[in-house]
mmCIF file of C-alpha atoms in Angstrom:
data_model
loop_
_atom_site.group_PDB
_atom_site.id
_atom_site.type_symbol
_atom_site.label_atom_id
_atom_site.label_comp_id
_atom_site.label_asym_id
_atom_site.label_seq_id
_atom_site.Cartn_x
_atom_site.Cartn_y
_atom_site.Cartn_z
ATOM 1 C CA UNK A 1 0.333 -0.353 0.259
ATOM 2 C CA UNK A 2 1.209 3.766 -0.406
ATOM 3 C CA UNK A 3 1.823 6.022 1.721
ATOM 4 C CA UNK A 4 -1.422 7.615 1.263
ATOM 5 C CA UNK A 5 -3.841 4.476 0.844
ATOM 6 C CA UNK A 6 -2.188 4.545 4.515
ATOM 7 C CA UNK A 7 -3.414 7.410 5.434
ATOM 8 C CA UNK A 8 -6.463 7.264 4.157
ATOM 9 C CA UNK A 9 -7.285 3.694 5.823
ATOM 10 C CA UNK A 10 -6.518 5.263 9.086
ATOM 11 C CA UNK A 11 -8.271 8.403 8.942
ATOM 12 C CA UNK A 12 -11.181 6.414 7.626
ATOM 13 C CA UNK A 13 -11.180 3.334 10.237
ATOM 14 C CA UNK A 14 -10.976 6.470 12.909
ATOM 15 C CA UNK A 15 -13.931 8.560 12.162
ATOM 16 C CA UNK A 16 -16.126 5.216 12.519
ATOM 17 C CA UNK A 17 -14.472 4.114 14.968
ATOM 18 C CA UNK A 18 -15.092 7.479 16.589
ATOM 19 C CA UNK A 19 -18.544 7.393 15.575
ATOM 20 C CA UNK A 20 -19.437 3.706 16.982
ATOM 21 C CA UNK A 21 -17.806 4.644 19.750
ATOM 22 C CA UNK A 22 -19.445 8.200 20.209
ATOM 23 C CA UNK A 23 -22.874 6.173 19.763
ATOM 24 C CA UNK A 24 -22.759 3.016 21.994
ATOM 25 C CA UNK A 25 -19.505 2.818 24.629
ATOM 26 C CA UNK A 26 -19.898 6.849 24.805
ATOM 27 C CA UNK A 27 -16.015 6.957 26.438
ATOM 28 C CA UNK A 28 -13.587 9.399 25.991
ATOM 29 C CA UNK A 29 -12.473 9.610 22.351
ATOM 30 C CA UNK A 30 -9.140 8.753 22.174
ATOM 31 C CA UNK A 31 -10.308 5.017 24.788
ATOM 32 C CA UNK A 32 -12.699 4.468 22.741
ATOM 33 C CA UNK A 33 -11.090 4.493 19.206
ATOM 34 C CA UNK A 34 -8.258 2.444 21.240
ATOM 35 C CA UNK A 35 -11.089 -0.269 22.429
ATOM 36 C CA UNK A 36 -13.299 -0.414 19.290
ATOM 37 C CA UNK A 37 -10.207 -1.187 16.961
ATOM 38 C CA UNK A 38 -8.661 -3.384 19.765
ATOM 39 C CA UNK A 39 -12.669 -5.262 19.638
ATOM 40 C CA UNK A 40 -12.152 -5.586 16.054
ATOM 41 C CA UNK A 41 -8.697 -6.895 15.939
ATOM 42 C CA UNK A 42 -9.097 -9.585 18.312
ATOM 43 C CA UNK A 43 -12.963 -10.281 16.491
ATOM 44 C CA UNK A 44 -10.719 -10.707 13.306
ATOM 45 C CA UNK A 45 -8.298 -12.844 15.272
ATOM 46 C CA UNK A 46 -11.684 -14.851 16.229
ATOM 47 C CA UNK A 47 -12.839 -15.431 12.686
ATOM 48 C CA UNK A 48 -9.508 -16.453 11.852
ATOM 49 C CA UNK A 49 -10.141 -18.677 15.048
ATOM 50 C CA UNK A 50 -13.234 -20.437 13.599
ATOM 51 C CA UNK A 51 -12.367 -20.273 10.286
ATOM 52 C CA UNK A 52 -9.334 -20.305 9.336
ATOM 53 C CA UNK A 53 -9.379 -21.441 5.610
ATOM 54 C CA UNK A 54 -10.333 -17.301 5.494
ATOM 55 C CA UNK A 55 -7.071 -16.067 6.275
ATOM 56 C CA UNK A 56 -8.442 -12.604 6.863
ATOM 57 C CA UNK A 57 -5.767 -12.203 10.071
ATOM 58 C CA UNK A 58 -3.042 -13.302 7.941
ATOM 59 C CA UNK A 59 -4.372 -10.520 5.239
ATOM 60 C CA UNK A 60 -4.566 -7.536 8.535
ATOM 61 C CA UNK A 61 -1.949 -8.591 10.029
ATOM 62 C CA UNK A 62 0.558 -8.127 7.247
ATOM 63 C CA UNK A 63 -1.226 -4.728 5.972
ATOM 64 C CA UNK A 64 -0.488 -3.664 9.846
ATOM 65 C CA UNK A 65 3.328 -4.565 10.177
ATOM 66 C CA UNK A 66 4.000 -3.029 6.291
ATOM 67 C CA UNK A 67 2.737 0.149 8.820
ATOM 68 C CA UNK A 68 6.428 1.231 10.616
ATOM 69 C CA UNK A 69 4.339 2.115 13.785
ATOM 70 C CA UNK A 70 7.877 3.501 15.279
ATOM 71 C CA UNK A 71 8.753 5.193 12.655
ATOM 72 C CA UNK A 72 4.863 6.698 11.353
ATOM 73 C CA UNK A 73 4.750 8.143 15.658
ATOM 74 C CA UNK A 74 8.951 8.849 16.875
ATOM 75 C CA UNK A 75 9.665 10.355 13.441
ATOM 76 C CA UNK A 76 6.099 11.578 12.274
ATOM 77 C CA UNK A 77 3.441 12.398 14.433
ATOM 78 C CA UNK A 78 5.402 13.260 17.973
ATOM 79 C CA UNK A 79 6.830 15.923 17.193
ATOM 80 C CA UNK A 80 3.221 17.970 15.862
ATOM 81 C CA UNK A 81 1.339 16.185 19.305
ATOM 82 C CA UNK A 82 4.159 17.692 21.813
ATOM 83 C CA UNK A 83 4.310 20.485 20.092
ATOM 84 C CA UNK A 84 0.333 20.835 21.090
ATOM 85 C CA UNK A 85 0.398 19.287 24.021
ATOM 86 C CA UNK A 86 3.229 22.226 25.239
ATOM 87 C CA UNK A 87 1.514 24.519 24.120
ATOM 88 C CA UNK A 88 -1.537 25.070 26.646
ATOM 89 C CA UNK A 89 0.702 24.534 29.339
ATOM 90 C CA UNK A 90 1.484 27.956 29.876
ATOM 91 C CA UNK A 91 5.288 28.539 31.701
ATOM 92 C CA UNK A 92 3.906 30.525 34.393
ATOM 93 C CA UNK A 93 1.353 27.829 35.950
ATOM 94 C CA UNK A 94 4.767 25.546 34.942
ATOM 95 C CA UNK A 95 7.550 27.818 36.764
ATOM 96 C CA UNK A 96 5.523 27.622 40.257
ATOM 97 C CA UNK A 97 5.464 23.424 40.302
ATOM 98 C CA UNK A 98 8.685 23.847 38.398
ATOM 99 C CA UNK A 99 10.598 21.641 41.767
ATOM 100 C CA UNK A 100 8.271 18.699 41.468
ATOM 101 C CA UNK A 101 8.560 18.562 37.533
ATOM 102 C CA UNK A 102 12.062 18.598 37.201
ATOM 103 C CA UNK A 103 12.836 15.686 40.545
ATOM 104 C CA UNK A 104 10.343 13.529 38.424
ATOM 105 C CA UNK A 105 10.853 14.017 34.441
ATOM 106 C CA UNK A 106 15.056 12.782 35.799
ATOM 107 C CA UNK A 107 15.043 11.333 39.355
ATOM 108 C CA UNK A 108 11.799 9.590 39.322
ATOM 109 C CA UNK A 109 12.842 8.068 35.105
ATOM 110 C CA UNK A 110 15.765 7.146 37.084
ATOM 111 C CA UNK A 111 13.880 5.389 40.091
ATOM 112 C CA UNK A 112 10.932 3.846 38.100
ATOM 113 C CA UNK A 113 13.821 2.303 35.598
ATOM 114 C CA UNK A 114 16.167 1.131 37.622
ATOM 115 C CA UNK A 115 13.428 -0.812 39.561
ATOM 116 C CA UNK A 116 11.182 -1.828 36.542
ATOM 117 C CA UNK A 117 14.880 -3.151 35.319
ATOM 118 C CA UNK A 118 16.129 -5.628 38.524
ATOM 119 C CA UNK A 119 12.005 -6.371 38.618
ATOM 120 C CA UNK A 120 11.988 -7.465 34.880
ATOM 121 C CA UNK A 121 15.865 -9.249 35.353
ATOM 122 C CA UNK A 122 13.824 -11.015 38.273
ATOM 123 C CA UNK A 123 11.023 -12.286 36.850
ATOM 124 C CA UNK A 124 11.958 -13.390 33.620
ATOM 125 C CA UNK A 125 15.385 -14.058 33.707
ATOM 126 C CA UNK A 126 16.495 -11.713 31.038
ATOM 127 C CA UNK A 127 19.639 -10.382 31.303
ATOM 128 C CA UNK A 128 19.921 -6.877 33.829
ATOM 129 C CA UNK A 129 21.528 -4.674 30.836
ATOM 130 C CA UNK A 130 18.746 -5.519 28.595
ATOM 131 C CA UNK A 131 15.921 -5.403 31.831
ATOM 132 C CA UNK A 132 17.189 -1.961 32.280
ATOM 133 C CA UNK A 133 16.498 -0.948 28.613
ATOM 134 C CA UNK A 134 12.943 -2.484 28.917
ATOM 135 C CA UNK A 135 12.424 -0.089 32.210
ATOM 136 C CA UNK A 136 13.761 2.902 30.281
ATOM 137 C CA UNK A 137 11.169 2.363 27.959
ATOM 138 C CA UNK A 138 7.931 1.829 30.289
ATOM 139 C CA UNK A 139 8.727 4.061 32.923
ATOM 140 C CA UNK A 140 7.713 7.158 31.190
ATOM 141 C CA UNK A 141 4.575 8.598 30.822
ATOM 142 C CA UNK A 142 3.270 9.110 27.284
ATOM 143 C CA UNK A 143 2.278 12.777 27.434
ATOM 144 C CA UNK A 144 -0.339 12.369 24.275
ATOM 145 C CA UNK A 145 -2.065 9.679 26.697
ATOM 146 C CA UNK A 146 -1.917 11.683 29.296
ATOM 147 C CA UNK A 147 -3.266 14.874 28.387
ATOM 148 C CA UNK A 148 -5.553 12.950 26.506
ATOM 149 C CA UNK A 149 -7.067 11.246 29.995
ATOM 150 C CA UNK A 150 -6.662 15.627 31.118
ATOM 151 C CA UNK A 151 -8.985 17.121 29.111
ATOM 152 C CA UNK A 152 -11.346 14.593 29.954
ATOM 153 C CA UNK A 153 -10.926 15.296 33.728
ATOM 154 C CA UNK A 154 -11.772 18.404 35.780
ATOM 155 C CA UNK A 155 -8.510 18.141 37.921
ATOM 156 C CA UNK A 156 -6.706 21.231 40.309
ATOM 157 C CA UNK A 157 -4.875 23.735 38.214
ATOM 158 C CA UNK A 158 -1.848 22.593 40.123
ATOM 159 C CA UNK A 159 -1.950 19.688 40.045
ATOM 160 C CA UNK A 160 -3.300 19.207 36.158
ATOM 161 C CA UNK A 161 0.222 21.534 35.829
ATOM 162 C CA UNK A 162 2.700 18.765 37.348
ATOM 163 C CA UNK A 163 1.110 16.217 35.543
ATOM 164 C CA UNK A 164 0.860 17.210 32.522
ATOM 165 C CA UNK A 165 4.375 19.036 32.729
ATOM 166 C CA UNK A 166 6.333 16.175 33.726
ATOM 167 C CA UNK A 167 4.483 14.449 30.554
ATOM 168 C CA UNK A 168 6.389 16.550 28.656
ATOM 169 C CA UNK A 169 9.486 16.981 29.860
ATOM 170 C CA UNK A 170 10.167 12.698 31.576
ATOM 171 C CA UNK A 171 8.519 11.414 27.043
ATOM 172 C CA UNK A 172 12.019 13.411 26.383
ATOM 173 C CA UNK A 173 14.363 12.413 29.523
ATOM 174 C CA UNK A 174 12.862 8.636 28.518
ATOM 175 C CA UNK A 175 14.033 8.648 25.197
ATOM 176 C CA UNK A 176 17.558 9.618 25.778
ATOM 177 C CA UNK A 177 17.802 7.337 28.651
ATOM 178 C CA UNK A 178 16.693 4.512 26.440
ATOM 179 C CA UNK A 179 18.674 5.791 23.874
ATOM 180 C CA UNK A 180 21.990 5.358 26.507
ATOM 181 C CA UNK A 181 20.706 2.324 27.327
ATOM 182 C CA UNK A 182 20.806 0.735 24.103
ATOM 183 C CA UNK A 183 23.521 2.050 23.002
ATOM 184 C CA UNK A 184 25.782 0.428 25.605
ATOM 185 C CA UNK A 185 22.765 -3.386 25.624
ATOM 186 C CA UNK A 186 23.222 -3.817 21.767
ATOM 187 C CA UNK A 187 26.295 -1.728 20.611
ATOM 188 C CA UNK A 188 25.851 -2.994 17.012
ATOM 189 C CA UNK A 189 22.133 -2.060 16.741
ATOM 190 C CA UNK A 190 21.584 1.232 17.088
ATOM 191 C CA UNK A 191 24.341 3.084 14.664
ATOM 192 C CA UNK A 192 26.266 6.055 15.684
ATOM 193 C CA UNK A 193 24.783 5.914 19.444
ATOM 194 C CA UNK A 194 26.576 2.286 20.037
ATOM 195 C CA UNK A 195 29.887 3.491 19.022
ATOM 196 C CA UNK A 196 31.384 3.575 22.218
ATOM 197 C CA UNK A 197 29.944 2.056 25.063
ATOM 198 C CA UNK A 198 31.784 3.808 28.074
ATOM 199 C CA UNK A 199 30.542 5.319 30.842
ATOM 200 C CA UNK A 200 31.710 8.651 29.392
ATOM 201 C CA UNK A 201 30.221 8.520 26.020
ATOM 202 C CA UNK A 202 26.494 7.120 27.829
ATOM 203 C CA UNK A 203 26.821 10.366 29.716
ATOM 204 C CA UNK A 204 27.994 12.696 26.773
ATOM 205 C CA UNK A 205 24.451 11.362 24.394
ATOM 206 C CA UNK A 206 22.696 12.185 27.890
ATOM 207 C CA UNK A 207 23.815 15.932 27.593
ATOM 208 C CA UNK A 208 24.336 16.599 23.732
ATOM 209 C CA UNK A 209 20.863 14.946 23.455
ATOM 210 C CA UNK A 210 18.983 16.687 26.701
ATOM 211 C CA UNK A 211 20.550 20.061 26.347
ATOM 212 C CA UNK A 212 20.762 20.042 23.019
ATOM 213 C CA UNK A 213 17.487 20.127 22.086
ATOM 214 C CA UNK A 214 16.379 22.143 25.088
ATOM 215 C CA UNK A 215 18.591 24.428 23.494
ATOM 216 C CA UNK A 216 17.550 24.285 19.482
ATOM 217 C CA UNK A 217 14.031 24.072 21.041
ATOM 218 C CA UNK A 218 14.674 27.786 22.643
ATOM 219 C CA UNK A 219 16.759 29.156 20.203
ATOM 220 C CA UNK A 220 13.896 28.172 17.340
ATOM 221 C CA UNK A 221 10.601 29.069 19.090
ATOM 222 C CA UNK A 222 12.546 32.612 20.263
ATOM 223 C CA UNK A 223 13.105 33.613 15.784
ATOM 224 C CA UNK A 224 9.876 32.190 15.257
ATOM 225 C CA UNK A 225 8.464 34.920 17.519
ATOM 226 C CA UNK A 226 10.352 37.225 16.694
ATOM 227 C CA UNK A 227 8.847 36.443 13.264
ATOM 228 C CA UNK A 228 5.484 36.372 14.395
ATOM 229 C CA UNK A 229 5.368 39.757 15.941
ATOM 230 C CA UNK A 230 6.142 41.664 12.489
ATOM 231 C CA UNK A 231 3.638 39.309 10.784
ATOM 232 C CA UNK A 232 -0.615 39.969 10.892
ATOM 233 C CA UNK A 233 -1.813 37.275 9.098
ATOM 234 C CA UNK A 234 -4.056 34.482 11.246
ATOM 235 C CA UNK A 235 -3.376 31.924 7.858
ATOM 236 C CA UNK A 236 0.265 32.766 7.678
ATOM 237 C CA UNK A 237 0.996 32.134 11.746
ATOM 238 C CA UNK A 238 -0.462 29.219 11.867
ATOM 239 C CA UNK A 239 1.346 27.963 8.647
ATOM 240 C CA UNK A 240 4.758 29.022 10.444
ATOM 241 C CA UNK A 241 3.710 26.912 13.792
ATOM 242 C CA UNK A 242 3.537 23.809 11.407
ATOM 243 C CA UNK A 243 6.666 24.553 10.165
ATOM 244 C CA UNK A 244 8.662 25.070 13.539
ATOM 245 C CA UNK A 245 6.808 21.985 15.125
ATOM 246 C CA UNK A 246 7.977 19.856 11.443
ATOM 247 C CA UNK A 247 11.079 21.081 10.343
ATOM 248 C CA UNK A 248 12.404 21.638 14.036
ATOM 249 C CA UNK A 249 11.630 17.903 15.067
ATOM 250 C CA UNK A 250 13.668 17.166 12.005
ATOM 251 C CA UNK A 251 16.540 19.349 12.560
ATOM 252 C CA UNK A 252 16.824 18.106 15.887
ATOM 253 C CA UNK A 253 16.792 14.818 14.263
ATOM 254 C CA UNK A 254 19.296 15.436 12.046
ATOM 255 C CA UNK A 255 21.589 17.347 14.851
ATOM 256 C CA UNK A 256 20.923 14.259 17.207
ATOM 257 C CA UNK A 257 19.538 16.103 19.721
ATOM 258 C CA UNK A 258 16.660 15.441 21.049
ATOM 259 C CA UNK A 259 13.096 16.305 19.152
ATOM 260 C CA UNK A 260 10.755 15.619 21.583
ATOM 261 C CA UNK A 261 12.372 17.791 23.808
ATOM 262 C CA UNK A 262 12.815 20.300 21.326
ATOM 263 C CA UNK A 263 9.352 20.153 20.229
ATOM 264 C CA UNK A 264 8.238 20.594 24.208
ATOM 265 C CA UNK A 265 10.615 23.356 24.632
ATOM 266 C CA UNK A 266 9.268 25.356 21.543
ATOM 267 C CA UNK A 267 5.429 25.085 21.491
ATOM 268 C CA UNK A 268 6.295 26.251 25.813
ATOM 269 C CA UNK A 269 7.768 29.529 24.563
ATOM 270 C CA UNK A 270 4.857 30.191 21.337
ATOM 271 C CA UNK A 271 2.190 28.811 23.913
ATOM 272 C CA UNK A 272 3.363 31.607 26.376
ATOM 273 C CA UNK A 273 5.269 34.181 25.033
ATOM 274 C CA UNK A 274 4.390 33.830 21.248
ATOM 275 C CA UNK A 275 0.794 34.099 22.249
ATOM 276 C CA UNK A 276 0.796 37.174 24.757
ATOM 277 C CA UNK A 277 3.081 39.473 22.519
ATOM 278 C CA UNK A 278 3.545 37.884 18.752
ATOM 279 C CA UNK A 279 -0.359 37.231 18.122
ATOM 280 C CA UNK A 280 -3.163 38.892 17.865
ATOM 281 C CA UNK A 281 -6.350 37.874 19.262
ATOM 282 C CA UNK A 282 -7.938 37.121 15.872
ATOM 283 C CA UNK A 283 -4.170 35.184 15.553
ATOM 284 C CA UNK A 284 -4.446 33.026 18.755
ATOM 285 C CA UNK A 285 -8.219 31.966 18.407
ATOM 286 C CA UNK A 286 -7.253 29.951 14.960
ATOM 287 C CA UNK A 287 -4.030 29.202 16.155
ATOM 288 C CA UNK A 288 -5.299 27.490 19.655
ATOM 289 C CA UNK A 289 -8.273 25.837 17.508
ATOM 290 C CA UNK A 290 -5.872 24.487 14.661
ATOM 291 C CA UNK A 291 -3.735 23.089 16.979
ATOM 292 C CA UNK A 292 -6.234 21.550 19.287
ATOM 293 C CA UNK A 293 -7.550 19.856 16.030
ATOM 294 C CA UNK A 294 -4.616 18.861 15.008
ATOM 295 C CA UNK A 295 -4.002 17.170 18.218
ATOM 296 C CA UNK A 296 -7.444 15.778 18.162
ATOM 297 C CA UNK A 297 -7.167 14.031 14.744
ATOM 298 C CA UNK A 298 -3.564 12.665 15.639
ATOM 299 C CA UNK A 299 -5.088 11.426 19.078
ATOM 300 C CA UNK A 300 -7.738 9.716 16.877
ATOM 301 C CA UNK A 301 -5.272 7.842 14.216
ATOM 302 C CA UNK A 302 -2.553 6.922 17.259
ATOM 303 C CA UNK A 303 -4.755 5.454 19.836
ATOM 304 C CA UNK A 304 -6.374 3.246 16.815
ATOM 305 C CA UNK A 305 -2.653 1.830 15.551
ATOM 306 C CA UNK A 306 -2.062 1.048 19.894
ATOM 307 C CA UNK A 307 -5.458 -1.249 19.051
ATOM 308 C CA UNK A 308 -4.545 -2.754 15.825
ATOM 309 C CA UNK A 309 -0.355 -3.528 16.465
ATOM 310 C CA UNK A 310 -2.263 -6.499 18.754
ATOM 311 C CA UNK A 311 -1.005 -8.679 15.296
ATOM 312 C CA UNK A 312 2.584 -7.834 15.719
ATOM 313 C CA UNK A 313 2.678 -8.973 19.609
ATOM 314 C CA UNK A 314 3.733 -13.092 20.178
ATOM 315 C CA UNK A 315 1.503 -14.053 23.024
ATOM 316 C CA UNK A 316 2.757 -16.914 24.248
ATOM 317 C CA UNK A 317 1.579 -17.823 27.730
ATOM 318 C CA UNK A 318 5.180 -16.873 29.391
ATOM 319 C CA UNK A 319 5.442 -13.832 27.657
ATOM 320 C CA UNK A 320 1.713 -12.902 29.445
ATOM 321 C CA UNK A 321 2.418 -13.831 32.184
ATOM 322 C CA UNK A 322 5.266 -11.597 32.202
ATOM 323 C CA UNK A 323 3.130 -8.761 31.551
ATOM 324 C CA UNK A 324 0.728 -9.611 33.304
ATOM 325 C CA UNK A 325 3.299 -8.987 36.444
ATOM 326 C CA UNK A 326 4.818 -5.946 34.543
ATOM 327 C CA UNK A 327 1.738 -4.027 35.721
ATOM 328 C CA UNK A 328 2.143 -4.702 38.915
ATOM 329 C CA UNK A 329 5.791 -3.889 38.726
ATOM 330 C CA UNK A 330 4.939 -0.450 36.358
ATOM 331 C CA UNK A 331 2.613 0.550 38.696
ATOM 332 C CA UNK A 332 5.187 0.089 41.913
ATOM 333 C CA UNK A 333 7.764 2.419 39.797
ATOM 334 C CA UNK A 334 5.130 4.516 38.914
ATOM 335 C CA UNK A 335 4.712 4.428 42.769
ATOM 336 C CA UNK A 336 8.254 5.262 43.698
ATOM 337 C CA UNK A 337 8.819 7.951 40.489
ATOM 338 C CA UNK A 338 6.137 9.840 42.135
ATOM 339 C CA UNK A 339 6.724 9.483 46.474
ATOM 340 C CA UNK A 340 9.821 10.344 46.583
ATOM 341 C CA UNK A 341 10.203 14.023 44.994
ATOM 342 C CA UNK A 342 6.478 14.401 46.424
ATOM 343 C CA UNK A 343 8.299 13.563 49.788
ATOM 344 C CA UNK A 344 12.018 15.126 49.435
ATOM 345 C CA UNK A 345 10.282 18.802 48.295
ATOM 346 C CA UNK A 346 7.246 18.425 51.195
ATOM 347 C CA UNK A 347 9.004 19.885 53.682
ATOM 348 C CA UNK A 348 9.817 22.855 51.652
ATOM 349 C CA UNK A 349 6.415 23.268 50.265
ATOM 350 C CA UNK A 350 2.432 22.349 50.507
ATOM 351 C CA UNK A 351 0.451 20.102 48.188
ATOM 352 C CA UNK A 352 -2.410 19.361 47.072
ATOM 353 C CA UNK A 353 -4.400 16.414 48.748
ATOM 354 C CA UNK A 354 -3.699 12.622 46.773
ATOM 355 C CA UNK A 355 -1.181 13.776 44.941
ATOM 356 C CA UNK A 356 0.740 10.826 45.377
ATOM 357 C CA UNK A 357 -2.043 8.273 44.607
ATOM 358 C CA UNK A 358 -3.203 11.119 41.497
ATOM 359 C CA UNK A 359 -0.208 11.279 39.797
ATOM 360 C CA UNK A 360 0.347 7.571 40.550
ATOM 361 C CA UNK A 361 -3.083 6.366 38.939
ATOM 362 C CA UNK A 362 -2.537 8.570 35.905
ATOM 363 C CA UNK A 363 0.887 7.692 34.938
ATOM 364 C CA UNK A 364 -0.448 6.318 31.979
ATOM 365 C CA UNK A 365 1.442 4.797 29.272
ATOM 366 C CA UNK A 366 0.456 4.775 25.772
ATOM 367 C CA UNK A 367 2.188 4.605 21.612
ATOM 368 C CA UNK A 368 5.774 6.049 22.340
ATOM 369 C CA UNK A 369 6.414 2.496 24.931
ATOM 370 C CA UNK A 370 5.275 0.618 22.310
ATOM 371 C CA UNK A 371 7.547 2.643 19.613
ATOM 372 C CA UNK A 372 10.339 2.347 21.464
ATOM 373 C CA UNK A 373 9.848 -1.400 21.765
ATOM 374 C CA UNK A 374 9.653 -2.142 18.243
ATOM 375 C CA UNK A 375 12.270 -0.097 17.226
ATOM 376 C CA UNK A 376 14.704 -2.466 19.006
ATOM 377 C CA UNK A 377 17.076 -4.439 17.528
ATOM 378 C CA UNK A 378 15.723 -7.693 16.706
ATOM 379 C CA UNK A 379 16.688 -10.865 19.572
ATOM 380 C CA UNK A 380 16.056 -13.040 21.799
ATOM 381 C CA UNK A 381 14.699 -10.962 23.875
ATOM 382 C CA UNK A 382 12.531 -8.554 21.715
ATOM 383 C CA UNK A 383 9.054 -10.249 21.302
ATOM 384 C CA UNK A 384 8.767 -10.907 25.606
ATOM 385 C CA UNK A 385 10.021 -6.915 25.495
ATOM 386 C CA UNK A 386 7.267 -5.880 23.003
ATOM 387 C CA UNK A 387 4.306 -7.998 24.760
ATOM 388 C CA UNK A 388 4.663 -7.157 28.321
ATOM 389 C CA UNK A 389 5.203 -3.376 26.963
ATOM 390 C CA UNK A 390 1.883 -3.612 24.970
ATOM 391 C CA UNK A 391 0.105 -5.448 27.868
ATOM 392 C CA UNK A 392 1.098 -2.373 30.269
ATOM 393 C CA UNK A 393 -0.240 0.060 27.808
ATOM 394 C CA UNK A 394 -3.667 -1.194 27.135
ATOM 395 C CA UNK A 395 -3.835 -1.902 30.966
ATOM 396 C CA UNK A 396 -2.999 1.697 31.564
ATOM 397 C CA UNK A 397 -5.026 3.458 29.075
ATOM 398 C CA UNK A 398 -8.228 2.269 29.045
ATOM 399 C CA UNK A 399 -8.240 0.724 33.158
ATOM 400 C CA UNK A 400 -6.189 4.160 34.431
ATOM 401 C CA UNK A 401 -7.343 6.021 31.812
ATOM 402 C CA UNK A 402 -11.134 5.461 32.626
ATOM 403 C CA UNK A 403 -10.480 5.795 36.756
ATOM 404 C CA UNK A 404 -8.186 8.703 37.163
ATOM 405 C CA UNK A 405 -10.579 11.367 37.140
ATOM 406 C CA UNK A 406 -13.043 9.430 39.320
ATOM 407 C CA UNK A 407 -10.157 8.776 41.740
ATOM 408 C CA UNK A 408 -9.089 12.267 41.568
ATOM 409 C CA UNK A 409 -12.479 13.691 42.015
ATOM 410 C CA UNK A 410 -12.364 11.557 45.649
ATOM 411 C CA UNK A 411 -8.969 12.159 46.963
ATOM 412 C CA UNK A 412 -8.711 15.237 45.562
ATOM 413 C CA UNK A 413 -11.475 17.947 47.504
ATOM 414 C CA UNK A 414 -9.981 19.788 49.606
ATOM 415 C CA UNK A 415 -8.766 23.670 48.350
ATOM 416 C CA UNK A 416 -6.007 23.457 46.046
ATOM 417 C CA UNK A 417 -2.706 24.017 47.676
ATOM 418 C CA UNK A 418 0.474 25.419 45.483
#
């Protein structure tokens, strides 16, 4: 299938499944599309089991595997999704929460990676270094899934800022940690990142990716803002923001700095400084509406693709058992990633009621984890990692995603604190 045919099919199915969800399931949009696509995938598999001569599942599997989900997300959709998410997080709000966001996005990711890695190695017998790679790809919360749930939940402003800010930044940090660990664990399988699997090379790569991505994002965002200040044409200014998201992401990839962190920093700058000082009221409305629409469409397509990726997963009994146990492991690791920074900062500031359980349960995993698992070099442990990742992601989006808002409403009833 050509790119246009694949894109057309995904858009059509996202629309159809979205309508099915709206009319019958009435779940939050993205979660509903995932649930319908997953049910459709399982129905096709069941049909093939009942009537194996039809070969429908094999045809669908061939189509699904022909779509490079990892490249489609990591090299295409992710930049737009992160830029759109960051565009609606205000720097002034983030500044008030920066300490907890910073600690959760750095110390939290590190703690979670180690806890999941050590636990998964013990559960499966996997070499520790490879298990740490699994820990790095499953530890970050997925901003696409998290921000999608936040739109449906009526959370306190400070809590919403913590969750949104942390998910945007720990995604970029987690991706960098993943690259570093893959370069060490698979020295022949990840191109330039595998040249020197030493501690010095790993630290250098981390700072190159993380700091370089932030600097590039702020520089490109500032340049775009300065241009937009001289223009009063909403259609051109919308086009400039789209060029920033697309071009900046690809430039970051070419320069070997973190493209996700670039997209977040550029989006934050345009969404705050740009909207205040570089846009007219009319332009602000159009930019906001455009990126909300882009966000909704790409979310629908992404969650549709996650549902269909079940065809790419090998569900052996051992892998399923490891995946189910890994759900509890991932939740324990997430609890540590949230609780340790909060407890460290609690002597110096107040937190909203229920912040630890809400942020623990609201730390959803999503398409980025699946994409990173698919991007691993082929080997003995990749099928197990992919299966466990997929099980955690499906549980996280459907079970946690549908229950985090009631949990937040039940635990967070006291007046908001900073």
